[in-house]
Coordinates of C-alpha atoms in Angstrom, one line a residue:
Chain A
M1 CA -2.9 45.9 -1.0
K2 CA -3.4 44.6 -4.5
H3 CA -0.1 43.0 -4.1
Y4 CA -1.6 40.3 -2.0
K5 CA -4.3 39.3 -4.3
K6 CA -2.2 36.6 -6.0
M7 CA -1.7 34.8 -2.7
V8 CA -5.1 33.0 -3.1
Y9 CA -4.2 31.4 -6.4
P10 CA -2.3 28.4 -5.1
Y11 CA -5.2 27.7 -2.8
V12 CA -7.7 27.9 -5.7
A13 CA -5.6 25.3 -7.5
W14 CA -5.4 23.2 -4.4
I15 CA -9.2 23.1 -3.7
S16 CA -9.9 22.5 -7.3
V17 CA -8.0 19.3 -7.1
M18 CA -8.6 18.3 -3.5
V19 CA -12.2 19.4 -2.9
V20 CA -14.0 19.9 -6.2
A21 CA -12.4 17.0 -8.2
P22 CA -13.3 14.3 -5.6
M23 CA -16.9 15.5 -5.6
L24 CA -17.1 15.3 -9.4
L25 CA -15.4 11.9 -9.3
I26 CA -18.1 10.6 -6.8
M27 CA -20.8 11.9 -9.2
F28 CA -19.1 10.3 -12.1
Y29 CA -18.8 6.9 -10.4
A30 CA -22.4 7.1 -9.2
F31 CA -23.8 7.5 -12.7
T32 CA -21.6 5.0 -14.5
K33 CA -21.1 1.3 -14.7
D34 CA -18.3 -0.6 -13.0
G35 CA -14.7 -0.4 -14.3
N36 CA -12.9 2.8 -13.8
A37 CA -11.8 3.5 -17.3
V38 CA -12.7 7.1 -17.6
L39 CA -12.7 7.2 -21.3
D40 CA -15.4 4.6 -22.2
F41 CA -18.0 5.4 -19.6
V42 CA -21.7 4.8 -20.1
F43 CA -24.3 6.9 -18.3
T44 CA -26.6 4.8 -16.2
L45 CA -29.1 5.0 -13.3
E46 CA -28.6 1.4 -12.4
N47 CA -26.7 2.1 -9.2
F48 CA -29.7 4.1 -7.9
K49 CA -32.2 1.5 -9.1
K50 CA -30.2 -1.2 -7.3
F51 CA -30.5 0.7 -4.1
F52 CA -34.2 1.5 -4.2
S53 CA -35.3 -1.9 -5.6
D54 CA -33.7 -3.9 -2.8
T55 CA -35.5 -4.1 0.5
I56 CA -32.2 -4.8 2.3
F57 CA -30.8 -1.4 1.3
I58 CA -34.1 0.4 2.1
S59 CA -34.1 -1.1 5.5
V60 CA -30.5 0.0 6.1
L61 CA -31.5 3.5 5.1
G62 CA -34.6 3.2 7.4
R63 CA -32.5 2.0 10.3
S64 CA -30.0 4.9 9.8
L65 CA -32.7 7.5 9.8
K66 CA -34.4 5.9 12.8
I67 CA -31.2 5.8 14.9
A68 CA -30.3 9.3 13.9
V69 CA -33.7 10.7 14.7
I70 CA -33.8 8.9 18.1
T71 CA -30.3 10.2 18.9
T72 CA -31.4 13.8 17.9
V73 CA -34.5 13.7 20.0
I74 CA -32.7 12.4 23.1
C75 CA -29.9 15.0 22.6
L76 CA -32.6 17.7 22.3
A77 CA -34.5 16.5 25.3
V78 CA -31.4 16.4 27.5
G79 CA -29.4 19.2 25.8
Y80 CA -32.1 21.9 26.1
P81 CA -32.5 21.8 29.9
A82 CA -28.7 21.5 30.2
G83 CA -28.0 24.5 27.9
Y84 CA -30.8 26.4 29.7
F85 CA -29.3 25.6 33.1
I86 CA -25.8 26.8 32.1
S87 CA -27.1 30.0 30.6
K88 CA -28.7 30.8 34.0
C89 CA -25.6 30.3 36.0
A90 CA -23.3 33.1 37.3
D91 CA -20.5 34.0 34.8
G92 CA -17.8 32.1 36.6
V93 CA -19.9 29.0 37.1
K94 CA -21.0 29.2 33.5
M95 CA -17.4 29.0 32.3
K96 CA -16.7 26.0 34.5
W97 CA -19.7 24.1 33.1
I98 CA -18.8 24.9 29.5
L99 CA -15.2 23.7 30.2
L100 CA -16.5 20.5 31.8
I101 CA -18.7 19.7 28.8
T102 CA -16.3 20.6 26.0
F103 CA -13.2 19.1 27.5
P104 CA -14.1 15.4 26.6
T105 CA -14.8 16.5 23.0
W106 CA -11.1 17.2 22.7
I107 CA -10.2 13.7 23.5
N108 CA -10.2 11.2 20.6
M109 CA -13.7 10.0 19.9
M110 CA -12.6 6.5 19.1
V111 CA -10.9 6.1 22.4
R112 CA -13.9 7.4 24.4
T113 CA -16.3 5.2 22.4
Y114 CA -14.1 2.1 23.0
A115 CA -14.3 2.5 26.7
W116 CA -18.1 2.0 26.6
R117 CA -17.5 -1.5 25.5
G118 CA -16.1 -2.4 28.9
I119 CA -18.8 -0.5 30.8
L120 CA -21.7 -2.1 28.9
Q121 CA -20.6 -5.7 29.0
D122 CA -22.7 -8.3 30.7
D123 CA -20.4 -8.3 33.7
G124 CA -19.6 -4.6 33.4
I125 CA -20.0 -2.0 36.0
I126 CA -23.7 -1.2 35.1
N127 CA -24.8 -4.8 35.3
K128 CA -22.8 -5.3 38.5
F129 CA -24.8 -2.4 39.9
F130 CA -28.1 -4.1 38.7
G131 CA -26.8 -7.3 40.2
L132 CA -26.7 -5.7 43.7
F133 CA -30.5 -5.6 43.4
G134 CA -30.7 -9.1 42.0
L135 CA -31.4 -7.8 38.6
G136 CA -29.9 -8.6 35.2
P137 CA -27.6 -9.1 33.6
V138 CA -29.3 -6.9 31.0
P139 CA -27.6 -7.4 27.7
M140 CA -26.5 -3.9 26.5
L141 CA -23.4 -4.2 24.4
N142 CA -24.1 -5.0 20.7
T143 CA -27.7 -3.7 20.9
G144 CA -29.4 -0.7 19.3
F145 CA -29.4 0.8 22.8
A146 CA -25.5 0.8 22.8
V147 CA -25.4 2.4 19.4
V148 CA -27.8 5.2 20.4
L149 CA -25.9 5.7 23.6
G150 CA -22.6 5.9 21.8
M151 CA -24.1 8.5 19.5
V152 CA -25.7 10.6 22.3
Y153 CA -22.4 10.4 24.1
N154 CA -20.4 11.7 21.2
F155 CA -22.8 14.3 19.8
L156 CA -24.7 15.7 22.9
P157 CA -22.0 18.3 23.7
F158 CA -22.7 19.9 20.3
M159 CA -26.4 20.3 21.1
I160 CA -25.7 21.7 24.6
I161 CA -23.3 24.3 23.3
Q162 CA -25.5 25.4 20.5
I163 CA -28.5 25.9 22.8
Y164 CA -26.4 27.5 25.4
T165 CA -25.0 30.0 22.9
S166 CA -28.4 31.0 21.6
L167 CA -29.8 31.4 25.2
A168 CA -26.7 33.4 26.3
K169 CA -27.4 35.9 23.6
L170 CA -30.9 36.4 24.8
D171 CA -31.6 39.9 26.0
T172 CA -32.7 39.5 29.6
S173 CA -34.5 42.9 29.6
L174 CA -37.1 41.2 27.4
L175 CA -37.9 38.8 30.2
E176 CA -38.1 41.6 32.7
A177 CA -40.4 43.5 30.4
A178 CA -42.6 40.4 30.2
A179 CA -42.7 40.0 33.9
D180 CA -43.5 43.7 34.4
L181 CA -46.4 43.3 32.0
G182 CA -47.7 40.4 34.1
A183 CA -46.5 37.3 32.3
N184 CA -45.7 34.4 34.6
K185 CA -42.6 32.3 34.2
T186 CA -44.1 29.6 32.0
K187 CA -45.6 32.2 29.7
S188 CA -42.5 34.2 29.3
F189 CA -40.5 31.0 28.6
L190 CA -43.0 29.9 25.9
R191 CA -43.4 33.4 24.4
I192 CA -39.8 34.7 24.6
T193 CA -37.1 32.3 25.6
L194 CA -38.2 29.4 23.5
P195 CA -38.8 31.2 20.2
L196 CA -35.5 33.1 20.5
S197 CA -33.6 29.9 21.1
I198 CA -34.9 28.2 18.0
P199 CA -31.8 29.0 15.8
G200 CA -29.6 27.3 18.4
V201 CA -32.0 24.3 18.5
L202 CA -31.9 24.0 14.7
S203 CA -28.2 24.2 14.4
G204 CA -27.9 21.8 17.3
I205 CA -30.2 19.4 15.5
T206 CA -28.0 19.6 12.4
L207 CA -24.8 19.0 14.3
V208 CA -26.2 15.9 15.9
F209 CA -28.3 14.5 13.0
L210 CA -25.6 14.9 10.3
P211 CA -22.8 12.9 12.0
A212 CA -25.3 10.4 13.5
V213 CA -26.9 9.5 10.1
S214 CA -23.5 9.1 8.4
S215 CA -21.6 7.4 11.3
F216 CA -20.1 4.0 10.7
Y217 CA -17.7 3.3 13.5
I218 CA -20.1 3.7 16.4
P219 CA -22.6 1.1 15.0
E220 CA -19.6 -1.1 14.2
M221 CA -17.9 -0.7 17.6
L222 CA -20.9 -0.7 19.9
G223 CA -23.5 -2.5 17.8
G224 CA -21.2 -5.4 17.1
G225 CA -21.9 -5.3 13.4
R226 CA -25.5 -6.0 13.9
Y227 CA -26.5 -2.4 13.4
Y228 CA -25.6 -2.0 9.8
M229 CA -26.2 1.7 8.9
I230 CA -25.8 3.6 5.7
G231 CA -22.2 4.6 6.6
N232 CA -21.3 1.0 7.0
L233 CA -22.8 0.2 3.6
I234 CA -20.7 2.9 2.0
E235 CA -17.6 1.7 3.9
T236 CA -18.2 -1.9 2.7
Q237 CA -18.6 -0.8 -0.9
F238 CA -15.3 1.1 -0.9
L239 CA -13.1 -1.0 1.3
T240 CA -14.5 -4.6 1.0
T241 CA -16.4 -5.3 -2.1
E242 CA -14.8 -2.5 -4.0
N243 CA -17.9 -1.5 -5.9
W244 CA -17.2 2.2 -6.1
N245 CA -20.0 2.9 -8.5
F246 CA -22.7 1.6 -6.1
G247 CA -20.8 3.1 -3.1
S248 CA -20.8 6.5 -4.8
A249 CA -24.5 6.3 -5.6
V250 CA -25.2 5.4 -1.9
S251 CA -23.2 8.3 -0.6
L252 CA -25.0 10.7 -3.1
I253 CA -28.3 9.4 -1.7
M254 CA -27.1 10.1 1.8
V255 CA -25.9 13.6 0.9
I256 CA -29.2 14.4 -0.7
I257 CA -31.0 13.2 2.5
I258 CA -28.8 15.5 4.5
I259 CA -29.3 18.5 2.2
V260 CA -33.0 18.0 2.4
S261 CA -33.0 17.8 6.2
M262 CA -30.8 20.8 6.3
Y263 CA -33.2 22.7 4.2
F264 CA -35.7 22.2 7.0
T265 CA -33.4 23.0 9.9
G266 CA -31.6 25.9 8.2
K267 CA -27.9 26.5 7.8
A268 CA -25.6 25.5 10.6
D269 CA -22.1 24.3 10.5
K270 CA -19.4 22.9 12.6
T271 CA -17.6 26.2 12.7
E272 CA -19.9 27.3 15.5
I273 CA -18.8 24.5 17.7
M274 CA -15.3 25.4 16.9
E275 CA -16.0 28.9 18.0
Q276 CA -17.5 27.7 21.2
R277 CA -14.5 25.5 21.9
G278 CA -12.8 28.9 21.8
N279 CA -11.1 28.7 18.5
Chain B
M1 CA -41.1 25.0 43.6
K2 CA -38.2 27.1 42.4
R3 CA -35.8 25.4 44.7
Q4 CA -37.0 22.0 43.5
N5 CA -36.4 23.1 39.9
K6 CA -32.9 24.2 40.7
L7 CA -32.2 20.9 42.5
S8 CA -33.5 18.8 39.6
S9 CA -31.4 20.6 37.0
K10 CA -28.3 20.4 39.3
I11 CA -28.9 16.6 39.4
L12 CA -29.2 16.5 35.6
M13 CA -26.0 18.4 35.2
W14 CA -24.0 16.1 37.5
V15 CA -25.4 13.0 35.9
L16 CA -24.3 14.5 32.6
A17 CA -20.8 15.2 33.9
L18 CA -20.7 11.6 35.1
F19 CA -21.9 10.4 31.7
F20 CA -19.2 12.4 29.9
Y21 CA -16.4 11.4 32.1
A22 CA -17.2 7.8 33.1
P23 CA -15.7 6.2 30.0
I24 CA -12.5 8.3 30.3
I25 CA -12.1 7.5 34.0
Y26 CA -13.0 3.8 33.2
A27 CA -10.3 3.6 30.6
I28 CA -7.7 5.2 32.9
V29 CA -8.6 2.9 35.8
F30 CA -8.5 -0.3 33.8
S31 CA -5.2 0.7 32.1
F32 CA -3.7 -0.1 35.5
N33 CA -5.5 -3.4 35.9
E34 CA -3.3 -6.4 36.6
G35 CA -5.6 -8.9 34.8
K36 CA -6.8 -8.9 31.2
S37 CA -10.4 -8.3 32.2
L38 CA -12.1 -5.1 31.2
T39 CA -14.7 -5.5 33.9
N40 CA -12.9 -6.9 37.0
F41 CA -10.2 -4.9 38.6
T42 CA -8.0 -7.5 40.2
G43 CA -4.9 -5.5 41.2
F44 CA -2.6 -2.6 40.2
S45 CA 0.1 -3.0 37.6
F46 CA 1.9 -1.2 34.8
Q47 CA 2.0 -4.2 32.6
W48 CA -0.3 -2.8 29.8
Y49 CA 1.9 0.2 29.5
G50 CA 4.9 -2.1 29.1
K51 CA 2.9 -4.0 26.5
M52 CA 1.9 -0.8 24.7
F53 CA 5.5 0.4 24.5
R54 CA 6.7 -2.9 23.2
D55 CA 3.9 -3.2 20.7
R56 CA 5.4 -2.0 17.4
E57 CA 2.1 -1.3 15.7
M58 CA 0.9 0.9 18.6
K59 CA 4.2 2.8 18.8
E60 CA 4.2 3.4 15.1
A61 CA 0.6 4.6 15.3
V62 CA 1.4 7.1 18.0
F63 CA 4.5 8.2 16.1
Y64 CA 2.6 8.8 12.8
T65 CA -0.3 10.5 14.6
I66 CA 2.0 13.0 16.2
V67 CA 4.2 13.5 13.1
I68 CA 1.2 13.9 10.8
A69 CA -0.6 16.2 13.2
A70 CA 2.5 18.4 13.5
L71 CA 3.2 18.6 9.8
A72 CA -0.4 19.1 8.9
T73 CA -0.7 21.9 11.4
V74 CA 2.4 23.7 10.1
L75 CA 1.4 23.2 6.4
S76 CA -2.3 24.1 6.8
T77 CA -1.5 27.1 9.0
L78 CA 0.9 28.5 6.4
F79 CA -1.2 27.6 3.5
G80 CA -4.5 28.8 5.1
T81 CA -3.0 32.1 6.3
V82 CA -1.5 32.9 2.9
A83 CA -4.8 32.0 1.1
A84 CA -6.9 34.0 3.6
I85 CA -4.8 37.1 3.0
G86 CA -5.1 36.7 -0.7
L87 CA -8.8 36.0 -0.4
S88 CA -9.5 39.1 1.6
K89 CA -8.2 41.1 -1.4
S90 CA -9.9 39.1 -4.1
N91 CA -12.9 40.3 -6.0
K92 CA -16.4 39.4 -4.8
G93 CA -17.1 36.5 -7.2
L94 CA -13.9 34.7 -6.6
K95 CA -14.2 35.3 -2.9
F96 CA -17.7 33.9 -2.8
A97 CA -16.7 30.8 -4.8
V98 CA -13.7 30.0 -2.7
E99 CA -15.5 30.5 0.6
Q100 CA -18.3 28.2 -0.6
I101 CA -15.9 25.5 -1.7
N102 CA -13.9 26.0 1.5
N103 CA -17.0 25.1 3.5
L104 CA -17.5 21.9 1.7
P105 CA -15.1 19.7 3.7
I106 CA -16.5 21.3 6.9
M107 CA -20.1 20.6 6.0
N108 CA -19.8 17.3 4.3
P109 CA -20.0 14.1 6.4
D110 CA -16.5 12.8 7.0
I111 CA -17.2 9.6 5.1
V112 CA -18.0 11.6 1.9
T113 CA -14.8 13.5 2.1
A114 CA -13.0 10.3 2.8
I115 CA -14.3 8.3 -0.2
G116 CA -13.8 11.4 -2.4
L117 CA -10.1 11.4 -1.5
L118 CA -9.8 7.7 -1.8
V119 CA -11.2 7.9 -5.4
L120 CA -9.0 10.9 -6.2
F121 CA -5.8 9.3 -5.0
A122 CA -6.6 6.1 -7.0
T123 CA -7.4 8.2 -10.1
L124 CA -4.0 10.0 -9.7
H125 CA -2.3 6.6 -9.1
F126 CA -1.1 7.7 -5.7
K127 CA -0.2 4.8 -3.5
N128 CA -1.9 5.1 -0.1
G129 CA 0.5 5.7 2.7
F130 CA 2.2 8.6 4.6
G131 CA 1.9 11.0 1.6
T132 CA -1.8 10.5 1.0
M133 CA -2.5 10.7 4.8
L134 CA -0.6 14.0 5.0
L135 CA -2.3 15.4 1.9
A136 CA -5.7 14.5 3.3
H137 CA -5.0 16.0 6.7
V138 CA -3.8 19.3 5.1
M139 CA -7.0 19.2 2.9
F140 CA -9.4 19.0 5.9
C141 CA -7.4 21.3 8.3
T142 CA -6.8 24.3 6.0
P143 CA -10.5 25.3 5.8
Y144 CA -10.6 25.7 9.6
V145 CA -7.4 27.9 9.5
I146 CA -9.0 30.1 6.8
L147 CA -12.2 30.4 8.8
S148 CA -10.4 31.5 11.9
V149 CA -8.1 34.0 10.1
M150 CA -10.7 35.6 7.9
P151 CA -12.6 37.5 10.6
R152 CA -9.3 39.0 11.8
L153 CA -8.5 40.2 8.2
R154 CA -11.9 41.8 7.9
G155 CA -11.2 43.9 11.0
L156 CA -7.9 45.1 9.6
D157 CA -7.3 48.6 8.4
P158 CA -6.0 48.4 4.8
N159 CA -4.4 51.8 5.1
L160 CA -1.8 50.4 7.5
A161 CA -0.1 48.2 5.0
E162 CA -0.4 50.9 2.4
A163 CA 1.3 53.4 4.7
A164 CA 4.1 50.9 5.4
M165 CA 4.6 50.6 1.7
D166 CA 4.5 54.3 1.1
L167 CA 7.2 54.6 3.7
G168 CA 9.4 52.2 1.6
A169 CA 8.5 48.8 2.9
T170 CA 8.4 46.1 0.3
P171 CA 5.0 44.3 0.1
L172 CA 6.5 41.2 1.7
Y173 CA 8.0 43.3 4.6
A174 CA 4.8 45.1 5.1
L175 CA 3.0 41.8 5.2
W176 CA 5.4 40.4 7.8
K177 CA 5.6 43.5 10.0
V178 CA 2.1 44.9 9.7
V179 CA -0.5 42.4 8.6
I180 CA 0.7 39.1 10.2
P181 CA 1.1 40.5 13.8
Q182 CA -2.4 41.9 13.7
I183 CA -4.0 38.6 12.6
M184 CA -1.8 36.5 14.9
P185 CA -4.6 35.5 17.3
G186 CA -6.6 34.1 14.4
I187 CA -3.5 32.2 13.1
I188 CA -2.8 30.7 16.5
S189 CA -6.4 29.5 17.0
G190 CA -6.5 28.1 13.5
A191 CA -3.3 26.2 14.2
L192 CA -4.8 24.8 17.4
T193 CA -7.9 23.7 15.6
A194 CA -5.9 22.1 12.9
F195 CA -3.8 20.1 15.4
T196 CA -6.7 18.7 17.3
M197 CA -8.7 17.9 14.1
S198 CA -5.7 16.0 12.7
F199 CA -4.8 14.3 16.0
D200 CA -8.3 13.0 16.5
D201 CA -9.2 12.1 12.9
F202 CA -10.5 8.6 12.2
V203 CA -12.8 8.4 9.3
I204 CA -10.7 10.2 6.6
S205 CA -7.4 8.6 7.8
F206 CA -9.1 5.1 7.8
F207 CA -9.9 5.5 4.0
V208 CA -6.5 6.8 2.9
Q209 CA -4.3 4.7 5.1
G210 CA -1.9 2.2 3.6
N211 CA 1.6 0.9 3.4
G212 CA 1.7 0.3 7.2
V213 CA 1.0 3.9 8.0
S214 CA -2.0 4.3 10.4
N215 CA -2.9 6.4 13.4
I216 CA -4.1 6.1 17.0
S217 CA -7.8 6.1 16.1
I218 CA -7.3 3.4 13.4
I219 CA -5.3 1.2 15.8
V220 CA -8.0 1.4 18.5
Y221 CA -10.7 0.6 15.9
T222 CA -8.9 -2.4 14.5
M223 CA -7.7 -3.7 17.8
S224 CA -11.0 -3.3 19.6
K225 CA -12.3 -6.5 18.0
R226 CA -10.3 -8.5 20.6
V227 CA -9.9 -7.9 24.3
N228 CA -6.7 -5.8 24.6
P229 CA -6.2 -3.7 27.7
S230 CA -3.2 -2.0 26.1
I231 CA -5.9 0.1 24.3
N232 CA -6.8 1.5 27.8
A233 CA -3.1 2.4 28.3
L234 CA -3.1 4.1 24.9
A235 CA -6.4 5.9 25.8
T236 CA -4.7 7.2 29.0
L237 CA -1.7 8.3 27.0
V238 CA -3.9 10.2 24.5
T239 CA -5.8 11.9 27.3
V240 CA -2.6 13.0 28.9
I241 CA -1.1 14.3 25.6
I242 CA -4.3 16.3 24.8
S243 CA -4.6 17.7 28.3
V244 CA -1.0 18.9 28.3
F245 CA -1.5 20.3 24.8
L246 CA -4.6 22.2 25.9
L247 CA -2.9 23.5 29.0
L248 CA 0.1 24.7 27.0
A249 CA -2.2 26.2 24.4
N250 CA -3.8 28.2 27.1
I251 CA -0.7 29.2 28.9
V252 CA 1.7 30.0 26.1
P253 CA -0.4 32.5 24.1
S254 CA -1.4 34.3 27.2
K255 CA 2.3 34.6 28.2
I256 CA 3.3 35.8 24.7
G257 CA 0.5 38.1 23.7
K258 CA -1.4 38.6 27.0
K259 CA -4.4 37.5 24.9
K260 CA -7.4 35.9 26.6
N261 CA -7.7 32.1 26.4
L262 CA -7.7 30.8 22.9
A263 CA -8.1 27.2 23.2
L264 CA -10.8 27.0 25.8
P265 CA -13.8 29.3 26.3
A266 CA -13.0 32.1 28.7

């Protein structure tokens, strides 16, 4: 089987160029001044200073964290009971619910997010419904509400699936044992089910928080450009003002925030959702 | 009390189902609207489909999305499978390093991968267009193929390939006749993942697009600034394509290998 060893070499070369080099380039740009002449670079912390000394950038960061945290909390509050419910269903029904929840995630996110624009408009279907009771119209599109809704819409399935997976693994004999020993439902939930589902909760939090904090098209599309988040800031630096040095510094700051928050929630990755989607 | 609990969770689940499907149904319904409004359904018509098929930008976007997804799937599946087989035979240090780097594109926020590639292509003086888009898609699809092939290789008996070679098979023949058939389910599911990742990508494609080459997500994003019901027709088309793809992905492998469902949870 030694014969096959060499088969990894082309991939080693490939990831060196396509994965490692881009990361090094981002770091290089973040710590240098403008101009992309690689040869005469000067090390500087100015890009980071620029970010932390301007209240506008700090408020962009604050808004991103706020929206990502709100989204994560809502996803957890709705996703936990949903995952719990599915795990308690009979096997056949379980499968139907999982299918029902994962199917939309296969359809292009952009297309699904776009459709909310029509629904949330002042004369959209929700406000028409309010109108029946003489209420509204309540402005919804281009508000923070729409941004959070769009994120919950896009990322909630990840949370549900993670929590469902951890609850499905739970050994039901533990619950029976607890009941035999006299624990009531609340107690056995708090002492057994909840602690054992924590890994699922944590990876669910990561899978929601990470894309939420770095998203730029949801705030753009549903927030009408008024909800400028850190992803939008990075996008503007690269595609509009072309200040790659500052843009790289901002993305490094974002990555560090994500790494720090992942340190608290433990390791989780998108591969689990792919597994659940059956891949 | 118990019954009440059950009822409230049932209600929660159906509200969730409504929440997840409302936008999809809404887009499909309004793609048949006679008027331009996205909020008032005035009558049935196919005019937005006609507009979509006459819109050169949209047609090209659909074309590029499918072509790039197909090419990226084939390339990343071949590349990922070959790399995974090599990786399974590598020494511990190299294996660990490659696996860690392989996880980077999966763990990193899309926007970080995207700007990394943008900067890389600029440094290499690559002109953004079809080539950069394809390279980028192969780059973010291959790690998923490797991740779905690796567990299959771990469960493989190394003696089988050795035995084939002892009996006179060349390494390549043994690979083709002994190793590949056993890891086939992993390869197929890796390919499925690669296809859907590529087909749905927005963020990375948005940063490396150029030269008139875009994809469905990019078109929807840029066109959504104005009211344009053709987007709903496009959304309906995308929903149909993906549904058919998922259906085929579930039927074909089960017909070939009598394996359980690969694409959707069984």
